[in-house]
Amino acid sequence: MKPSDPTDGDFLRRFATEWLAAWNSHDTEQVLALLHPDIVWEDTVFWTDVIHGRESVRNYVERIWKAMPDVGFDEVQLFTAPEDGRAVVLFRQQGSGPPQLDPARRFDTYGCDIFLEFTDGLLSRYLAQYEINEMMRQLGALPPRNGKIGGAYLLSLLGGKPSAAAPAHSASQRQPEA
């Protein structure tokens, strides 16, 4: 173990607190200051690809502020694995969506910030997971589920037809709609 590797619970608690404060500040520089220059940033819910490097994350962060101008994050629970130098912040996010959607509508959903690795006291590998479908329903960008679960709901948005990227399955492999 290198001395610069944070592996204790106190570091992870401090980092999580600073992390949420940086995001709630809506100051890109505060967020970037917590990242290692060679960060690997995985948020393929919002972004199309894995992002490599702190400066590349800048565009991502700026797009978050543009898409959700008043988004705020509250910690629900911090889970730590100090022996591995990892942590998960379960958060609640609230705010309004992009200006092109109904400005009177708001979202209130949950998600996780997953800190997978730290280098020299800075976050060097990150994974985001959150409920964008529910967020978009609350903002009026997606229709109600109408009792559909899982993939059945997503397929209903396509008119019930699989996309070219997803191979069609035989009737015996399909799960029933619920």
C-alpha atoms as an extended CHARMM CRD file, in Angstrom:
* protein
*
       178  EXT
         1         1  MET       CA              0.0000000000        0.0000000000        0.0000000000  PROA      1               0.0000000000
         2         2  LYS       CA              1.4070000000        3.3810000000       -1.0290000000  PROA      2               0.0000000000
         3         3  PRO       CA              1.1370000000        6.2000000000        1.5420000000  PROA      3               0.0000000000
         4         4  SER       CA             -0.8170000000        8.3210000000       -0.9680000000  PROA      4               0.0000000000
         5         5  ASP       CA             -3.5760000000        5.6990000000       -1.2820000000  PROA      5               0.0000000000
         6         6  PRO       CA             -6.5410000000        6.6820000000        0.8620000000  PROA      6               0.0000000000
         7         7  THR       CA             -7.9060000000        3.5890000000        2.4790000000  PROA      7               0.0000000000
         8         8  ASP       CA             -9.4240000000        4.7950000000        5.6950000000  PROA      8               0.0000000000
         9         9  GLY       CA            -13.0080000000        5.6260000000        6.5060000000  PROA      9               0.0000000000
        10        10  ASP       CA            -12.1910000000        9.1810000000        7.6070000000  PROA      10              0.0000000000
        11        11  PHE       CA            -10.7680000000       10.0290000000        4.1790000000  PROA      11              0.0000000000
        12        12  LEU       CA            -13.7730000000        8.5010000000        2.4010000000  PROA      12              0.0000000000
        13        13  ARG       CA            -16.2060000000       10.4040000000        4.6690000000  PROA      13              0.0000000000
        14        14  ARG       CA            -14.3900000000       13.7110000000        4.0450000000  PROA      14              0.0000000000
        15        15  PHE       CA            -14.2260000000       13.0740000000        0.3240000000  PROA      15              0.0000000000
        16        16  ALA       CA            -17.9460000000       12.2680000000        0.0610000000  PROA      16              0.0000000000
        17        17  THR       CA            -18.8130000000       15.4650000000        1.9330000000  PROA      17              0.0000000000
        18        18  GLU       CA            -16.5250000000       17.5640000000       -0.2910000000  PROA      18              0.0000000000
        19        19  TRP       CA            -17.8970000000       15.7940000000       -3.3740000000  PROA      19              0.0000000000
        20        20  LEU       CA            -21.5170000000       16.6750000000       -2.6820000000  PROA      20              0.0000000000
        21        21  ALA       CA            -20.5830000000       20.2190000000       -1.6620000000  PROA      21              0.0000000000
        22        22  ALA       CA            -18.6980000000       20.6680000000       -4.9560000000  PROA      22              0.0000000000
        23        23  TRP       CA            -21.6660000000       19.4240000000       -7.0000000000  PROA      23              0.0000000000
        24        24  ASN       CA            -24.1260000000       21.5440000000       -5.0410000000  PROA      24              0.0000000000
        25        25  SER       CA            -21.9250000000       24.6210000000       -5.6150000000  PROA      25              0.0000000000
        26        26  HSD       CA            -22.4760000000       24.3440000000       -9.3890000000  PROA      26              0.0000000000
        27        27  ASP       CA            -18.8330000000       25.3850000000       -9.7190000000  PROA      27              0.0000000000
        28        28  THR       CA            -17.0680000000       23.2370000000      -12.2980000000  PROA      28              0.0000000000
        29        29  GLU       CA            -13.6340000000       24.0430000000      -10.8620000000  PROA      29              0.0000000000
        30        30  GLN       CA            -14.6480000000       22.7020000000       -7.4290000000  PROA      30              0.0000000000
        31        31  VAL       CA            -15.7210000000       19.4110000000       -8.9930000000  PROA      31              0.0000000000
        32        32  LEU       CA            -12.6050000000       19.1270000000      -11.1560000000  PROA      32              0.0000000000
        33        33  ALA       CA            -10.3330000000       19.8590000000       -8.1860000000  PROA      33              0.0000000000
        34        34  LEU       CA            -11.3900000000       16.5180000000       -6.6660000000  PROA      34              0.0000000000
        35        35  LEU       CA            -10.4020000000       14.5440000000       -9.7740000000  PROA      35              0.0000000000
        36        36  HSD       CA             -7.0630000000       13.0120000000      -10.6940000000  PROA      36              0.0000000000
        37        37  PRO       CA             -5.7520000000       14.3120000000      -14.0520000000  PROA      37              0.0000000000
        38        38  ASP       CA             -6.1120000000       10.7750000000      -15.4820000000  PROA      38              0.0000000000
        39        39  ILE       CA             -9.6500000000       10.1460000000      -14.1780000000  PROA      39              0.0000000000
        40        40  VAL       CA            -11.7080000000        7.3990000000      -15.8230000000  PROA      40              0.0000000000
        41        41  TRP       CA            -15.3130000000        8.6400000000      -15.6330000000  PROA      41              0.0000000000
        42        42  GLU       CA            -18.1420000000        6.2310000000      -16.4140000000  PROA      42              0.0000000000
        43        43  ASP       CA            -21.6070000000        7.7510000000      -16.6750000000  PROA      43              0.0000000000
        44        44  THR       CA            -23.0960000000        6.1640000000      -19.7530000000  PROA      44              0.0000000000
        45        45  VAL       CA            -26.5960000000        6.9800000000      -18.4740000000  PROA      45              0.0000000000
        46        46  PHE       CA            -26.0740000000       10.6770000000      -19.3140000000  PROA      46              0.0000000000
        47        47  TRP       CA            -22.9970000000       10.5660000000      -21.5670000000  PROA      47              0.0000000000
        48        48  THR       CA            -22.3510000000        8.4460000000      -24.6510000000  PROA      48              0.0000000000
        49        49  ASP       CA            -18.8970000000        7.1030000000      -23.7830000000  PROA      49              0.0000000000
        50        50  VAL       CA            -16.4940000000        6.6160000000      -20.9040000000  PROA      50              0.0000000000
        51        51  ILE       CA            -14.5790000000        9.8660000000      -20.3710000000  PROA      51              0.0000000000
        52        52  HSD       CA            -10.8150000000        9.8790000000      -19.8770000000  PROA      52              0.0000000000
        53        53  GLY       CA             -8.9900000000       12.7820000000      -18.2490000000  PROA      53              0.0000000000
        54        54  ARG       CA             -9.9740000000       15.6610000000      -15.9960000000  PROA      54              0.0000000000
        55        55  GLU       CA            -10.1580000000       18.2200000000      -18.8090000000  PROA      55              0.0000000000
        56        56  SER       CA            -12.4950000000       15.9450000000      -20.7700000000  PROA      56              0.0000000000
        57        57  VAL       CA            -14.7960000000       15.7710000000      -17.7430000000  PROA      57              0.0000000000
        58        58  ARG       CA            -15.1380000000       19.5710000000      -17.8680000000  PROA      58              0.0000000000
        59        59  ASN       CA            -17.5280000000       19.4220000000      -20.8440000000  PROA      59              0.0000000000
        60        60  TYR       CA            -19.6020000000       16.7580000000      -19.0840000000  PROA      60              0.0000000000
        61        61  VAL       CA            -19.9470000000       18.8590000000      -15.9160000000  PROA      61              0.0000000000
        62        62  GLU       CA            -20.8600000000       21.9730000000      -17.8920000000  PROA      62              0.0000000000
        63        63  ARG       CA            -23.5430000000       19.9870000000      -19.7490000000  PROA      63              0.0000000000
        64        64  ILE       CA            -24.9970000000       18.8070000000      -16.4120000000  PROA      64              0.0000000000
        65        65  TRP       CA            -25.4090000000       22.4360000000      -15.2710000000  PROA      65              0.0000000000
        66        66  LYS       CA            -27.0140000000       23.3060000000      -18.6280000000  PROA      66              0.0000000000
        67        67  ALA       CA            -29.4010000000       20.3080000000      -18.6170000000  PROA      67              0.0000000000
        68        68  MET       CA            -30.3320000000       20.6080000000      -14.9400000000  PROA      68              0.0000000000
        69        69  PRO       CA            -29.6750000000       24.2300000000      -13.9630000000  PROA      69              0.0000000000
        70        70  ASP       CA            -30.8210000000       23.9290000000      -10.3470000000  PROA      70              0.0000000000
        71        71  VAL       CA            -30.0110000000       20.2910000000       -9.5820000000  PROA      71              0.0000000000
        72        72  GLY       CA            -29.1870000000       19.5960000000       -5.9640000000  PROA      72              0.0000000000
        73        73  PHE       CA            -27.8890000000       16.4770000000       -4.2350000000  PROA      73              0.0000000000
        74        74  ASP       CA            -28.5190000000       15.2180000000       -0.7120000000  PROA      74              0.0000000000
        75        75  GLU       CA            -26.6840000000       12.2810000000        0.7810000000  PROA      75              0.0000000000
        76        76  VAL       CA            -28.9480000000        9.4440000000        1.8520000000  PROA      76              0.0000000000
        77        77  GLN       CA            -26.1900000000        7.0430000000        2.9470000000  PROA      77              0.0000000000
        78        78  LEU       CA            -22.4580000000        6.5820000000        2.5670000000  PROA      78              0.0000000000
        79        79  PHE       CA            -21.1810000000        3.0330000000        2.1870000000  PROA      79              0.0000000000
        80        80  THR       CA            -17.4350000000        2.5340000000        2.4960000000  PROA      80              0.0000000000
        81        81  ALA       CA            -14.9410000000       -0.2470000000        1.9200000000  PROA      81              0.0000000000
        82        82  PRO       CA            -11.8210000000        1.3050000000        3.4520000000  PROA      82              0.0000000000
        83        83  GLU       CA             -9.7640000000       -1.8480000000        2.9010000000  PROA      83              0.0000000000
        84        84  ASP       CA            -10.3220000000       -1.3740000000       -0.8410000000  PROA      84              0.0000000000
        85        85  GLY       CA            -10.3060000000        2.4470000000       -0.8590000000  PROA      85              0.0000000000
        86        86  ARG       CA            -13.8200000000        2.5330000000       -2.3130000000  PROA      86              0.0000000000
        87        87  ALA       CA            -17.1270000000        4.1250000000       -1.4070000000  PROA      87              0.0000000000
        88        88  VAL       CA            -20.6830000000        4.5180000000       -2.6600000000  PROA      88              0.0000000000
        89        89  VAL       CA            -22.7620000000        7.6070000000       -1.9800000000  PROA      89              0.0000000000
        90        90  LEU       CA            -26.4780000000        6.9540000000       -2.2670000000  PROA      90              0.0000000000
        91        91  PHE       CA            -27.9960000000       10.3310000000       -3.0690000000  PROA      91              0.0000000000
        92        92  ARG       CA            -31.3010000000       11.9810000000       -3.7080000000  PROA      92              0.0000000000
        93        93  GLN       CA            -31.3090000000       14.4890000000       -6.5680000000  PROA      93              0.0000000000
        94        94  GLN       CA            -33.9050000000       17.1440000000       -7.1530000000  PROA      94              0.0000000000
        95        95  GLY       CA            -34.3280000000       19.9380000000       -9.6290000000  PROA      95              0.0000000000
        96        96  SER       CA            -35.7750000000       21.0150000000      -12.9170000000  PROA      96              0.0000000000
        97        97  GLY       CA            -34.8420000000       19.7070000000      -16.3200000000  PROA      97              0.0000000000
        98        98  PRO       CA            -33.5510000000       21.2770000000      -19.4920000000  PROA      98              0.0000000000
        99        99  PRO       CA            -35.1320000000       24.6090000000      -20.4750000000  PROA      99              0.0000000000
       100       100  GLN       CA            -36.8730000000       23.0350000000      -23.4890000000  PROA      100             0.0000000000
       101       101  LEU       CA            -39.0130000000       20.9280000000      -21.1130000000  PROA      101             0.0000000000
       102       102  ASP       CA            -41.8320000000       22.3000000000      -18.9540000000  PROA      102             0.0000000000
       103       103  PRO       CA            -40.0310000000       24.6590000000      -16.5220000000  PROA      103             0.0000000000
       104       104  ALA       CA            -42.7690000000       24.1650000000      -13.9200000000  PROA      104             0.0000000000
       105       105  ARG       CA            -42.0680000000       20.4160000000      -13.6630000000  PROA      105             0.0000000000
       106       106  ARG       CA            -39.4350000000       19.0550000000      -11.3000000000  PROA      106             0.0000000000
       107       107  PHE       CA            -37.7740000000       15.7150000000      -10.6700000000  PROA      107             0.0000000000
       108       108  ASP       CA            -36.9390000000       13.9170000000       -7.4390000000  PROA      108             0.0000000000
       109       109  THR       CA            -35.0030000000       10.6560000000       -7.8870000000  PROA      109             0.0000000000
       110       110  TYR       CA            -32.2010000000        8.5860000000       -6.3820000000  PROA      110             0.0000000000
       111       111  GLY       CA            -28.7980000000        7.5440000000       -7.6300000000  PROA      111             0.0000000000
       112       112  CYS       CA            -25.3180000000        6.4720000000       -6.6210000000  PROA      112             0.0000000000
       113       113  ASP       CA            -21.8790000000        7.9790000000       -6.9910000000  PROA      113             0.0000000000
       114       114  ILE       CA            -19.4310000000        5.0860000000       -6.9370000000  PROA      114             0.0000000000
       115       115  PHE       CA            -15.8270000000        5.8980000000       -6.0690000000  PROA      115             0.0000000000
       116       116  LEU       CA            -13.8430000000        2.9670000000       -7.4480000000  PROA      116             0.0000000000
       117       117  GLU       CA            -10.2860000000        4.2360000000       -7.0790000000  PROA      117             0.0000000000
       118       118  PHE       CA             -8.2210000000        7.0860000000       -5.6870000000  PROA      118             0.0000000000
       119       119  THR       CA             -4.7090000000        8.1220000000       -6.6890000000  PROA      119             0.0000000000
       120       120  ASP       CA             -2.7320000000       10.6710000000       -4.6980000000  PROA      120             0.0000000000
       121       121  GLY       CA             -5.8470000000       11.6190000000       -2.7160000000  PROA      121             0.0000000000
       122       122  LEU       CA             -7.8920000000       12.3620000000       -5.8520000000  PROA      122             0.0000000000
       123       123  LEU       CA            -10.6840000000       10.3720000000       -7.4580000000  PROA      123             0.0000000000
       124       124  SER       CA             -9.2130000000        8.4070000000      -10.3700000000  PROA      124             0.0000000000
       125       125  ARG       CA            -12.0320000000        5.9920000000      -11.2850000000  PROA      125             0.0000000000
       126       126  TYR       CA            -15.7270000000        6.8830000000      -11.0260000000  PROA      126             0.0000000000
       127       127  LEU       CA            -19.0150000000        5.2090000000      -11.9220000000  PROA      127             0.0000000000
       128       128  ALA       CA            -22.4600000000        6.8590000000      -11.8350000000  PROA      128             0.0000000000
       129       129  GLN       CA            -25.7940000000        5.0710000000      -11.6280000000  PROA      129             0.0000000000
       130       130  TYR       CA            -29.1620000000        6.8010000000      -11.3400000000  PROA      130             0.0000000000
       131       131  GLU       CA            -32.7540000000        6.5470000000      -12.4790000000  PROA      131             0.0000000000
       132       132  ILE       CA            -33.0090000000        8.6610000000      -15.6200000000  PROA      132             0.0000000000
       133       133  ASN       CA            -36.2270000000        7.0340000000      -16.8570000000  PROA      133             0.0000000000
       134       134  GLU       CA            -38.1410000000        8.1280000000      -13.7570000000  PROA      134             0.0000000000
       135       135  MET       CA            -36.5450000000       11.5640000000      -13.9610000000  PROA      135             0.0000000000
       136       136  MET       CA            -37.7110000000       11.9510000000      -17.5590000000  PROA      136             0.0000000000
       137       137  ARG       CA            -41.2340000000       10.7420000000      -16.6840000000  PROA      137             0.0000000000
       138       138  GLN       CA            -41.4570000000       13.2990000000      -13.8830000000  PROA      138             0.0000000000
       139       139  LEU       CA            -40.3440000000       16.0240000000      -16.2890000000  PROA      139             0.0000000000
       140       140  GLY       CA            -42.9780000000       14.9620000000      -18.8200000000  PROA      140             0.0000000000
       141       141  ALA       CA            -40.4750000000       13.7850000000      -21.4520000000  PROA      141             0.0000000000
       142       142  LEU       CA            -41.5540000000       10.1250000000      -21.2250000000  PROA      142             0.0000000000
       143       143  PRO       CA            -45.0680000000        8.7020000000      -20.9510000000  PROA      143             0.0000000000
       144       144  PRO       CA            -46.3360000000        6.8960000000      -17.8420000000  PROA      144             0.0000000000
       145       145  ARG       CA            -45.3900000000        3.2270000000      -17.4720000000  PROA      145             0.0000000000
       146       146  ASN       CA            -49.0040000000        2.0290000000      -17.5670000000  PROA      146             0.0000000000
       147       147  GLY       CA            -48.0900000000       -1.1010000000      -15.6260000000  PROA      147             0.0000000000
       148       148  LYS       CA            -45.2080000000       -2.1450000000      -17.9140000000  PROA      148             0.0000000000
       149       149  ILE       CA            -42.0630000000       -3.3680000000      -16.2090000000  PROA      149             0.0000000000
       150       150  GLY       CA            -38.4210000000       -3.4360000000      -17.2230000000  PROA      150             0.0000000000
       151       151  GLY       CA            -37.6590000000       -3.8160000000      -20.8830000000  PROA      151             0.0000000000
       152       152  ALA       CA            -41.3610000000       -4.0340000000      -21.7480000000  PROA      152             0.0000000000
       153       153  TYR       CA            -41.6920000000       -0.3360000000      -20.8600000000  PROA      153             0.0000000000
       154       154  LEU       CA            -38.6130000000        0.6330000000      -22.8640000000  PROA      154             0.0000000000
       155       155  LEU       CA            -39.7650000000       -1.3940000000      -25.8680000000  PROA      155             0.0000000000
       156       156  SER       CA            -43.1750000000        0.2600000000      -25.6780000000  PROA      156             0.0000000000
       157       157  LEU       CA            -41.4250000000        3.5790000000      -26.2930000000  PROA      157             0.0000000000
       158       158  LEU       CA            -40.1840000000        2.1350000000      -29.5920000000  PROA      158             0.0000000000
       159       159  GLY       CA            -43.6220000000        0.9110000000      -30.5560000000  PROA      159             0.0000000000
       160       160  GLY       CA            -42.8180000000       -2.5610000000      -29.2010000000  PROA      160             0.0000000000
       161       161  LYS       CA            -40.1520000000       -3.2870000000      -31.8320000000  PROA      161             0.0000000000
       162       162  PRO       CA            -36.5460000000       -4.1050000000      -30.9100000000  PROA      162             0.0000000000
       163       163  SER       CA            -33.9700000000       -1.7610000000      -32.3910000000  PROA      163             0.0000000000
       164       164  ALA       CA            -31.4080000000       -2.9260000000      -34.9370000000  PROA      164             0.0000000000
       165       165  ALA       CA            -28.8220000000       -2.9160000000      -32.1300000000  PROA      165             0.0000000000
       166       166  ALA       CA            -30.8230000000       -5.4180000000      -30.0620000000  PROA      166             0.0000000000
       167       167  PRO       CA            -31.3640000000       -8.8270000000      -31.6690000000  PROA      167             0.0000000000
       168       168  ALA       CA            -34.9190000000      -10.1250000000      -31.6890000000  PROA      168             0.0000000000
       169       169  HSD       CA            -35.5010000000      -13.2120000000      -29.5520000000  PROA      169             0.0000000000
       170       170  SER       CA            -37.7290000000      -16.1150000000      -30.3660000000  PROA      170             0.0000000000
       171       171  ALA       CA            -41.1100000000      -16.2860000000      -28.6280000000  PROA      171             0.0000000000
       172       172  SER       CA            -39.7600000000      -18.9620000000      -26.2740000000  PROA      172             0.0000000000
       173       173  GLN       CA            -37.0130000000      -16.5830000000      -25.0650000000  PROA      173             0.0000000000
       174       174  ARG       CA            -39.2320000000      -13.5520000000      -24.4840000000  PROA      174             0.0000000000
       175       175  GLN       CA            -40.4060000000      -12.6140000000      -21.0410000000  PROA      175             0.0000000000
       176       176  PRO       CA            -44.0840000000      -11.8270000000      -20.6420000000  PROA      176             0.0000000000
       177       177  GLU       CA            -45.1670000000       -8.2270000000      -20.2980000000  PROA      177             0.0000000000
       178       178  ALA       CA            -46.3990000000       -7.4910000000      -16.8450000000  PROA      178             0.0000000000
